[in-house]
Short mmCIF file of C-alpha atoms in Angstrom, two decimals:
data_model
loop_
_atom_site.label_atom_id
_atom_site.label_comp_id
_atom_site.label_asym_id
_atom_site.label_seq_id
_atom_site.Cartn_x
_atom_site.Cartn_y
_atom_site.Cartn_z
CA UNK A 909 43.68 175.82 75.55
CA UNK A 910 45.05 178.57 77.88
CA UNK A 911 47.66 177.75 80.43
CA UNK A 912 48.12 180.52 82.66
CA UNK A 913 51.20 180.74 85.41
CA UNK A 914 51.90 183.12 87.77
CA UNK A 915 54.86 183.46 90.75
CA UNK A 916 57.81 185.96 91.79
CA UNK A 917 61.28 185.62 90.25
CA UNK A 918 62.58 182.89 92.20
CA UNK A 919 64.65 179.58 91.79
CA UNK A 920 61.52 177.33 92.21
CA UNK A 921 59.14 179.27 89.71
CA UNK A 922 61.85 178.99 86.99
CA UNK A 923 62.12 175.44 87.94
CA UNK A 924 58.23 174.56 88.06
CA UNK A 925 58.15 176.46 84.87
CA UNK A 926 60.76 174.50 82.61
CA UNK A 927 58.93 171.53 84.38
CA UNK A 928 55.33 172.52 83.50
CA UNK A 929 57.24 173.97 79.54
CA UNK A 930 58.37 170.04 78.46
CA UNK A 931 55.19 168.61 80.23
CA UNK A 932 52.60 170.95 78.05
CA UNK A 933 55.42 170.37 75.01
CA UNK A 934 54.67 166.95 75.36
CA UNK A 935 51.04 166.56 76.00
CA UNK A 936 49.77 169.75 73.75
CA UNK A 937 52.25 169.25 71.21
CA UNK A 938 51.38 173.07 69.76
CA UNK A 939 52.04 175.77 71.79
CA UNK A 940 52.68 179.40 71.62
CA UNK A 941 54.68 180.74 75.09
CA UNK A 942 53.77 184.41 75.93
CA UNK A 943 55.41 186.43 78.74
CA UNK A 944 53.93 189.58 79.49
CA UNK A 945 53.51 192.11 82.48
CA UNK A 946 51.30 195.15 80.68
CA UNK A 947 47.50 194.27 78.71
CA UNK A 948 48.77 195.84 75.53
CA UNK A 949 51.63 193.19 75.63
CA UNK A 950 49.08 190.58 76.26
CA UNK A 951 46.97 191.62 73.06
CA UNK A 952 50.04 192.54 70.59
CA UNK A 953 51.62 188.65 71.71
CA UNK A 954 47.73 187.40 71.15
CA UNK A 955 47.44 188.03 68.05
CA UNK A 956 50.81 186.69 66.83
CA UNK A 957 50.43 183.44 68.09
CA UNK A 958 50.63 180.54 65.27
CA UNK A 959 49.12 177.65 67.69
CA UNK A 960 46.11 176.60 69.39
CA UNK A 961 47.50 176.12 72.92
CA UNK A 962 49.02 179.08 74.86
CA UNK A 963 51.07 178.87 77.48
CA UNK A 964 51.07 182.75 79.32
CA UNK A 965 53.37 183.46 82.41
CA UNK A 966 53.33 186.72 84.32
CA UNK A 967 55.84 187.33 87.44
CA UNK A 968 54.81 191.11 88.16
CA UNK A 969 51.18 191.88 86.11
CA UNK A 970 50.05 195.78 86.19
CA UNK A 971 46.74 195.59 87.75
CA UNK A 972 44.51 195.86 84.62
CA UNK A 973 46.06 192.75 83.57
CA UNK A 974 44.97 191.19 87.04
CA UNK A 975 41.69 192.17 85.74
CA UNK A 976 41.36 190.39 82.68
CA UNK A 977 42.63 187.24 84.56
CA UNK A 978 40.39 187.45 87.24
CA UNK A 979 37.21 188.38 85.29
CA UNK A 980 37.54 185.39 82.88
CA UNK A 981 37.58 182.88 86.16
CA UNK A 982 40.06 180.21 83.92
CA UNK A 983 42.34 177.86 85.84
CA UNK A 984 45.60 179.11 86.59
CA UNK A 985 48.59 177.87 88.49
CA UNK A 986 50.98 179.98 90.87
CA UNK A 987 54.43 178.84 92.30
CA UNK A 988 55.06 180.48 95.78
CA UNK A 989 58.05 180.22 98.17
CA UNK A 990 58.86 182.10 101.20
CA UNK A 991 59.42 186.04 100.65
CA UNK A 992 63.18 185.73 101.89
CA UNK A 993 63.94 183.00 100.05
CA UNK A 994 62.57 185.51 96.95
CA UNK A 995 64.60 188.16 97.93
CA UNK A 996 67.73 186.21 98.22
CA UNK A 997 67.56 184.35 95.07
CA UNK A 998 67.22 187.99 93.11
CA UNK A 999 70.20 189.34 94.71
CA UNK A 1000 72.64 186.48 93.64
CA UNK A 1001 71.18 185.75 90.11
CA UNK A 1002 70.79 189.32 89.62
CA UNK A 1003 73.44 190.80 91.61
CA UNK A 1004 71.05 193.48 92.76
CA UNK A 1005 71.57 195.28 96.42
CA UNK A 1006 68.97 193.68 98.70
CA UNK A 1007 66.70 197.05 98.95
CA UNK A 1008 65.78 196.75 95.95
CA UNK A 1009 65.80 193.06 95.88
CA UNK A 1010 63.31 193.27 98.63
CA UNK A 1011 61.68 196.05 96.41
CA UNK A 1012 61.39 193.68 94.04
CA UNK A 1013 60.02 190.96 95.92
CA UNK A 1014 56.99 193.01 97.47
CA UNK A 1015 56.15 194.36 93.89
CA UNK A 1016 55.54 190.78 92.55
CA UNK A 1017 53.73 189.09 95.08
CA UNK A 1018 51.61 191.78 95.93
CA UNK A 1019 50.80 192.13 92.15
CA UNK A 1020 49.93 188.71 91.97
CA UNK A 1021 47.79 188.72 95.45
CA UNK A 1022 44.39 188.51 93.81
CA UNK A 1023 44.99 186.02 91.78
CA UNK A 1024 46.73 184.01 94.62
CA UNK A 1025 42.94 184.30 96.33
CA UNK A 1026 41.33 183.46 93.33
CA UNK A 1027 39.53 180.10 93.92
CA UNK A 1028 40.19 179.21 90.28
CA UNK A 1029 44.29 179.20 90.92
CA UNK A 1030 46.30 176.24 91.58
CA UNK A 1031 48.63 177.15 94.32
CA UNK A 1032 51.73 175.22 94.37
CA UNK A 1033 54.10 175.82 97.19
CA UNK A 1034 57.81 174.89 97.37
CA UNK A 1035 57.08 173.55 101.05
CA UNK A 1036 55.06 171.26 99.71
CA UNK A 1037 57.39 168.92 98.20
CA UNK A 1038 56.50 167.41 95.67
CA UNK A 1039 57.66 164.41 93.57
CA UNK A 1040 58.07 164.69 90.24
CA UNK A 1041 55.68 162.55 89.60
CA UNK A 1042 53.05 164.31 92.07
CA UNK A 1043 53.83 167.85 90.12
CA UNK A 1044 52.98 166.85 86.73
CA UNK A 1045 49.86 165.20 88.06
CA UNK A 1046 48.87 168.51 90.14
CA UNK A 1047 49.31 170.18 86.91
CA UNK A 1048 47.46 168.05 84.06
CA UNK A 1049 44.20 167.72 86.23
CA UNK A 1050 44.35 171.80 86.66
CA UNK A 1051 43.52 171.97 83.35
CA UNK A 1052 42.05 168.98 82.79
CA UNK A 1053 45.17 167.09 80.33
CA UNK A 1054 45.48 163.35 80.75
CA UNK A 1055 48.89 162.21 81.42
CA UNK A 1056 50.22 158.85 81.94
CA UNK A 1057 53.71 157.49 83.26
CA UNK A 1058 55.05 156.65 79.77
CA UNK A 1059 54.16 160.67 79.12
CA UNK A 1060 55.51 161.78 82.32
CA UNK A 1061 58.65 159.48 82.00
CA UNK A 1062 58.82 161.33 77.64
CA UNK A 1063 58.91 164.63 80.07
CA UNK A 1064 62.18 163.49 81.67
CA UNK A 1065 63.59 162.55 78.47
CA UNK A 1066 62.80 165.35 76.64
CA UNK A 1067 64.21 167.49 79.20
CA UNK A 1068 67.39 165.62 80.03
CA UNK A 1069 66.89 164.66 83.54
CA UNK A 1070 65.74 161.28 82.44
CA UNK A 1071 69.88 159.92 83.65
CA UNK A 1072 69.51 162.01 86.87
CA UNK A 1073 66.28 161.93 88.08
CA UNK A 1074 63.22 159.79 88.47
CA UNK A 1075 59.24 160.42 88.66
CA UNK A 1076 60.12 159.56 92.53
CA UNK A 1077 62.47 162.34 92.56
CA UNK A 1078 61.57 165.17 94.51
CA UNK A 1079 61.26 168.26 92.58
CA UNK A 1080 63.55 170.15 95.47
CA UNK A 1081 65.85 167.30 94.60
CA UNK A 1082 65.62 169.13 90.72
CA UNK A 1083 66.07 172.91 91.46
CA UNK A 1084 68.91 172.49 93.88
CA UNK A 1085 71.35 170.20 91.22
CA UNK A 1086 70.27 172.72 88.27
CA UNK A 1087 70.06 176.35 89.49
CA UNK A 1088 73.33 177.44 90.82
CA UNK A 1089 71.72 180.41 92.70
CA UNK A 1090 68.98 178.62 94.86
CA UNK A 1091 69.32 177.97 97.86
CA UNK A 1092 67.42 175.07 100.54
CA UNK A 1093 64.15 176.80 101.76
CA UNK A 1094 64.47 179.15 104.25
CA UNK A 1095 67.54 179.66 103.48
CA UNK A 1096 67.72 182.16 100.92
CA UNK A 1097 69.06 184.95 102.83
CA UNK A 1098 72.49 182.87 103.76
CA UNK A 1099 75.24 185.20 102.72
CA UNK A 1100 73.48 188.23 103.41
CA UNK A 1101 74.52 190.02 106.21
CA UNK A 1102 72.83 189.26 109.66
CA UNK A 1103 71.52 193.64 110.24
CA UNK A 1104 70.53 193.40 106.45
CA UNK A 1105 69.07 189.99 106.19
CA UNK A 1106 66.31 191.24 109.77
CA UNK A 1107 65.41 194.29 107.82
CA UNK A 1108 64.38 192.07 105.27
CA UNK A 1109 62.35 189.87 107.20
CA UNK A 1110 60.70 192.47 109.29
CA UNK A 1111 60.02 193.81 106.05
CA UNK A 1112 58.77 190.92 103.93
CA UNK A 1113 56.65 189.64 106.96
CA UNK A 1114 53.41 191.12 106.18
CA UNK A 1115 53.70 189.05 102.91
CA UNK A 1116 52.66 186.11 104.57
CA UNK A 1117 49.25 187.44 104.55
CA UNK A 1118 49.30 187.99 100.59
CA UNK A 1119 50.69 184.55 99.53
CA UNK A 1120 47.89 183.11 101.81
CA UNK A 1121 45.22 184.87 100.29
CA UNK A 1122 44.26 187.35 103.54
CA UNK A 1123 43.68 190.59 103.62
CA UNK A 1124 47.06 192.73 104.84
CA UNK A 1125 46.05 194.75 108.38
CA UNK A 1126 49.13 196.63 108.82
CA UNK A 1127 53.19 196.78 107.40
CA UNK A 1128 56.30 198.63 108.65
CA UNK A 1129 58.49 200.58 106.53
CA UNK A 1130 61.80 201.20 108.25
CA UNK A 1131 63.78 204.12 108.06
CA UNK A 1132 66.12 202.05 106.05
CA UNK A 1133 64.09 201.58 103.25
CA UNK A 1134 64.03 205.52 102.54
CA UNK A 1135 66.36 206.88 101.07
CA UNK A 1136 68.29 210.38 101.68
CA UNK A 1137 67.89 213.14 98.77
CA UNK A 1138 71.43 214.48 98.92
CA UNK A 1139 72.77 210.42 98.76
CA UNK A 1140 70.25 208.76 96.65
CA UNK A 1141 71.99 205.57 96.54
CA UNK A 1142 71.94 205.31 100.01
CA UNK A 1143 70.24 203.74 102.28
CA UNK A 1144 68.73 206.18 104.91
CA UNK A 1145 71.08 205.31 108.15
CA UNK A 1146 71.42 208.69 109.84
CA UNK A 1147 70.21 211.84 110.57
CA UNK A 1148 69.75 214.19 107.42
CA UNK A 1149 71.38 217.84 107.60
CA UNK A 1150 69.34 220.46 106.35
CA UNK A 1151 71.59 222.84 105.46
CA UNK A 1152 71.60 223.62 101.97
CA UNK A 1153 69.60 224.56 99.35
CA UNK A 1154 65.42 224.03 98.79
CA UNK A 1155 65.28 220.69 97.58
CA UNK A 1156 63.92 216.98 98.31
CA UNK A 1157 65.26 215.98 101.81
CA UNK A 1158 63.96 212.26 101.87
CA UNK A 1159 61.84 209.98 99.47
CA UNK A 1160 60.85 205.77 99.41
CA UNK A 1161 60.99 203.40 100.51
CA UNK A 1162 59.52 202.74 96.40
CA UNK A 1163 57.53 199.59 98.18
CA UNK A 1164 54.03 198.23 97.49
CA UNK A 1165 50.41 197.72 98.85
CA UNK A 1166 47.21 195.87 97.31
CA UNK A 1167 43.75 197.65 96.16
CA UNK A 1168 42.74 199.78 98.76
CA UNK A 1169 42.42 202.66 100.95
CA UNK A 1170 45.65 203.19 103.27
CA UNK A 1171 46.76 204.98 105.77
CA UNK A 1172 50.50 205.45 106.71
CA UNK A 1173 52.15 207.25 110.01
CA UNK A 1174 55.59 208.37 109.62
CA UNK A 1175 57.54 209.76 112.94
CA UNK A 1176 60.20 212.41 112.22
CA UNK A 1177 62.19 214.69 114.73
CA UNK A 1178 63.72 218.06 114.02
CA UNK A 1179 67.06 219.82 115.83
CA UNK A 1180 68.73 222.66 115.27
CA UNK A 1181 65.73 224.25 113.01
CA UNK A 1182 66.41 227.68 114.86
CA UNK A 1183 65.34 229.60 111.70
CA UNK A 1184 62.20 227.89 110.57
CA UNK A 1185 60.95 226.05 107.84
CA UNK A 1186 58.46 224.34 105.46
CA UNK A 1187 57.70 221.38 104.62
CA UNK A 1188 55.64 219.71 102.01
CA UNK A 1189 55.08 216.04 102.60
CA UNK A 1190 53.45 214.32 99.75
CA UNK A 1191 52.41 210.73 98.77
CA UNK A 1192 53.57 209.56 94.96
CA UNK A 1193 51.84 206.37 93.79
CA UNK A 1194 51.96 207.14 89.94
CA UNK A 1195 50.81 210.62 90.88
CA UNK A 1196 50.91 212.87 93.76
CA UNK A 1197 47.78 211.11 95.78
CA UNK A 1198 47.92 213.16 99.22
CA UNK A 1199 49.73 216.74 99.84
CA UNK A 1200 50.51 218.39 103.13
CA UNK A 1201 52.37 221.35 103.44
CA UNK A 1202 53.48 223.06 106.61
CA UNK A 1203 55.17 225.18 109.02
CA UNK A 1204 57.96 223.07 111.11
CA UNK A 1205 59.20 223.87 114.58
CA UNK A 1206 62.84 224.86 115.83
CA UNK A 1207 62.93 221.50 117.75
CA UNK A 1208 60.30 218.72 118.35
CA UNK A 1209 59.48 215.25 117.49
CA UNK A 1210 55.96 214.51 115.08
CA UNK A 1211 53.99 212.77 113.15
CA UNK A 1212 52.63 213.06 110.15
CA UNK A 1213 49.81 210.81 108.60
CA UNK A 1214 48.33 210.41 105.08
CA UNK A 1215 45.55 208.46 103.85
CA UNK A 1216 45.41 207.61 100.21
CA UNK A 1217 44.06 204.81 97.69
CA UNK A 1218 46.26 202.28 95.63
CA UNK A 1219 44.60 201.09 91.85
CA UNK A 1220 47.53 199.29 91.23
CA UNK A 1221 49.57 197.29 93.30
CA UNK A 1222 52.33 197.29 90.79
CA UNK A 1223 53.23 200.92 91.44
CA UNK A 1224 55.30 201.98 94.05
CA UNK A 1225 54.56 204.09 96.52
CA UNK A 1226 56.57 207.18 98.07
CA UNK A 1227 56.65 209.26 100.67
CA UNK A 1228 58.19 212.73 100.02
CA UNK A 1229 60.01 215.52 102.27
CA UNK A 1230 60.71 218.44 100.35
CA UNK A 1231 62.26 221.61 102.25
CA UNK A 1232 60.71 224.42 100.32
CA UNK A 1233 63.19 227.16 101.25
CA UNK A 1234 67.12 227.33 101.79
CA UNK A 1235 68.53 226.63 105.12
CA UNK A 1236 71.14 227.63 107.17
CA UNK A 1237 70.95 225.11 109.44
CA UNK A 1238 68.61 222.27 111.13
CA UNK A 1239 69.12 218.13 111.48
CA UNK A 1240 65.89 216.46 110.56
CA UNK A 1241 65.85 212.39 111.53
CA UNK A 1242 63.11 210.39 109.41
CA UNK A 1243 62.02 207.28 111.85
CA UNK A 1244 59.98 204.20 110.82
CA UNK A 1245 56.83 204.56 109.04
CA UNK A 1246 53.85 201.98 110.06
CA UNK A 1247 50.88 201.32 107.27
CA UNK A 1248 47.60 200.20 107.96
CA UNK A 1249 44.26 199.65 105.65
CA UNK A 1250 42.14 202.96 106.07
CA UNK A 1251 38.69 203.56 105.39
CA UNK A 1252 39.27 207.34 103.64
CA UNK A 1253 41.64 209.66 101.44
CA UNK A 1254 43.19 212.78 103.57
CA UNK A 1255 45.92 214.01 105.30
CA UNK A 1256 46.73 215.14 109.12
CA UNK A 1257 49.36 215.84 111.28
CA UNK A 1258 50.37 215.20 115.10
CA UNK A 1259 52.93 216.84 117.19
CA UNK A 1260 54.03 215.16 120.03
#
């Protein structure tokens, strides 16, 4: 037998999962656990395994993976909470700044979209709240395993929560005594500061869509998701100075989009450029995917817009300003960027 999980790297998928670990230990007796995010570590783990059952879990799958999963049609189960609550649990149990944490976030769940659509998955939500008892249940008649009380109660046992907990107990009840670094739904951003924490909610909005199984219409990129060339562990707060060398004057926001054709419109304004310039503005999604280069005036605001396709959600994507010649002087000020679905692959340019 297969088992197949998915879900992002969050307090309640580690909790489902040691959950769904002692109930498939204890009904299947013999299985192999396999954790992989690329095909060819799908096929080396395959052919290692020793037992009949195999229990696979994948929190961020590259997109041929997807594939395999979703051409096979076999029962799966995915554990989804809200995107903040995500985001929040990676930055305390990983201590990682929330861009990236956010970063993070978007690359999982929009890896996993397809499969979240997939009629075959199983999609258990955290606002659900389920009893113990009412988990283990969802998850033997997924794939079909018989399991009584006496089995279920073995579970707790086997586990340790037998003294704590009950069948009754509500699984919440479960990942907020035993991991440290969760937090009660929707409140996974406390701690975070207020001007970071609506950033990330403007930003994980759109995700909504995804872990419901829609299509995505449009996202917004802020400016402070991109990041300045001559600070590259910054976030991009202020204007950038273009004095200085040729070089790359702004890149990111390194964020992610499902299969598709897409079209993105980023606003900048220039001051100061009294000598003139050129700019190349590119899109990087594994490999350069649309190129623009051109002349830029001595003042103005504009806009510049690129259509491009995404193979694999899984891959970030970047937008690139590179200053192609030295300057001796010039302020350039990199605004929000808005991303729709597109129907075509080219790029244009607006001044305004």
């Amino acid at each position: 037998m297969l088992i197949t999980t998915f879900g992002p790297p969050s307090g309640y998928t580690q909790c489902a999962l040691y959950l769904m670990r002692l109930l498939t230990d204890e009904l299947l007796r013999d299985v192999d656990y396999l954790v992989a995010g690329e095909l060819a570590q799908l096929r080396e783990a395959w052919s290692a395994r020793r037992q009949p059952h195999v229990f696979f879990f994948a929190d961020c799958p590259e997109r041929a993976l997807v594939d395999v999963f979703l051409k096979l049609q076999a029962p799966s189960v995915i554990f989804l909470e809200d995107a903040n609550d995500v985001t929040g649990y990676i930055v305390r149990e990983r201590g990682m700044a929330w861009p990236w944490a956010l970063r993070l976030t978007h690359q999982c769940l929009v890896s996993i979209g397809d499969l979240i659509a997939n009629e075959n998955a199983l999609v258990l939500r955290r606002e659900y709240e389920l009893t113990l008892r009412e988990f283990f249940r969802a998850i033997a008649l997924q794939f079909q395993m018989d399991a009584s009380d006496a089995q279920m109660q073995a579970v707790l046992a086997k586990g340790g929560l037998a003294g704590d907990f009950t069948l009754d107990t509500p699984l919440e009840t479960v990942l907020m005594a035993r991991w440290p670094h969760a937090r009660p739904a929707s409140r996974g951003l406390d701690g975070v500061e207020k001007s970071d924490a609506r950033i990330i909610t403007a930003v994980n909005a759109p995700l909504k869509a995804v872990m419901a199984g829609r299509a995505v219409e449009r996202l917004l990129w802020p400016q402070e998701m991109f990041i300045a060339g001559d600070q590259p562990n910054e976030i991009l707060l202020n204007s950038i100075e273009m004095l200085g060398g040729a070089r790359c004057l702004c890149y990111g926001p390194f964020l992610h989009l499902p299969v598709g054709q897409w079209e993105v419109g980023l606003e900048m304004e220039v001051r100061e450029n009294l000598s003139g310039n050129r700019f190349d503005i590119d899109v990087f999604h594994g490999e350069v995917v649309a190129l623009e280069s051109f002349d830029i005036p001595a003042a103005g605001r504009f806009h510049v817009r690129a259509h491009f396709p995404i193979h694999d959600p899984r891959e970030p994507v970047q937008v690139r300003i590179i200053m192609r010649e030295g300057a001796i002087e010039g302020v350039l000020d990199v605004k929000s960027a808005v991303v729709r679905a597109a129907p075509q692959a080219s790029v244009s340019r607006a001044y305004g």
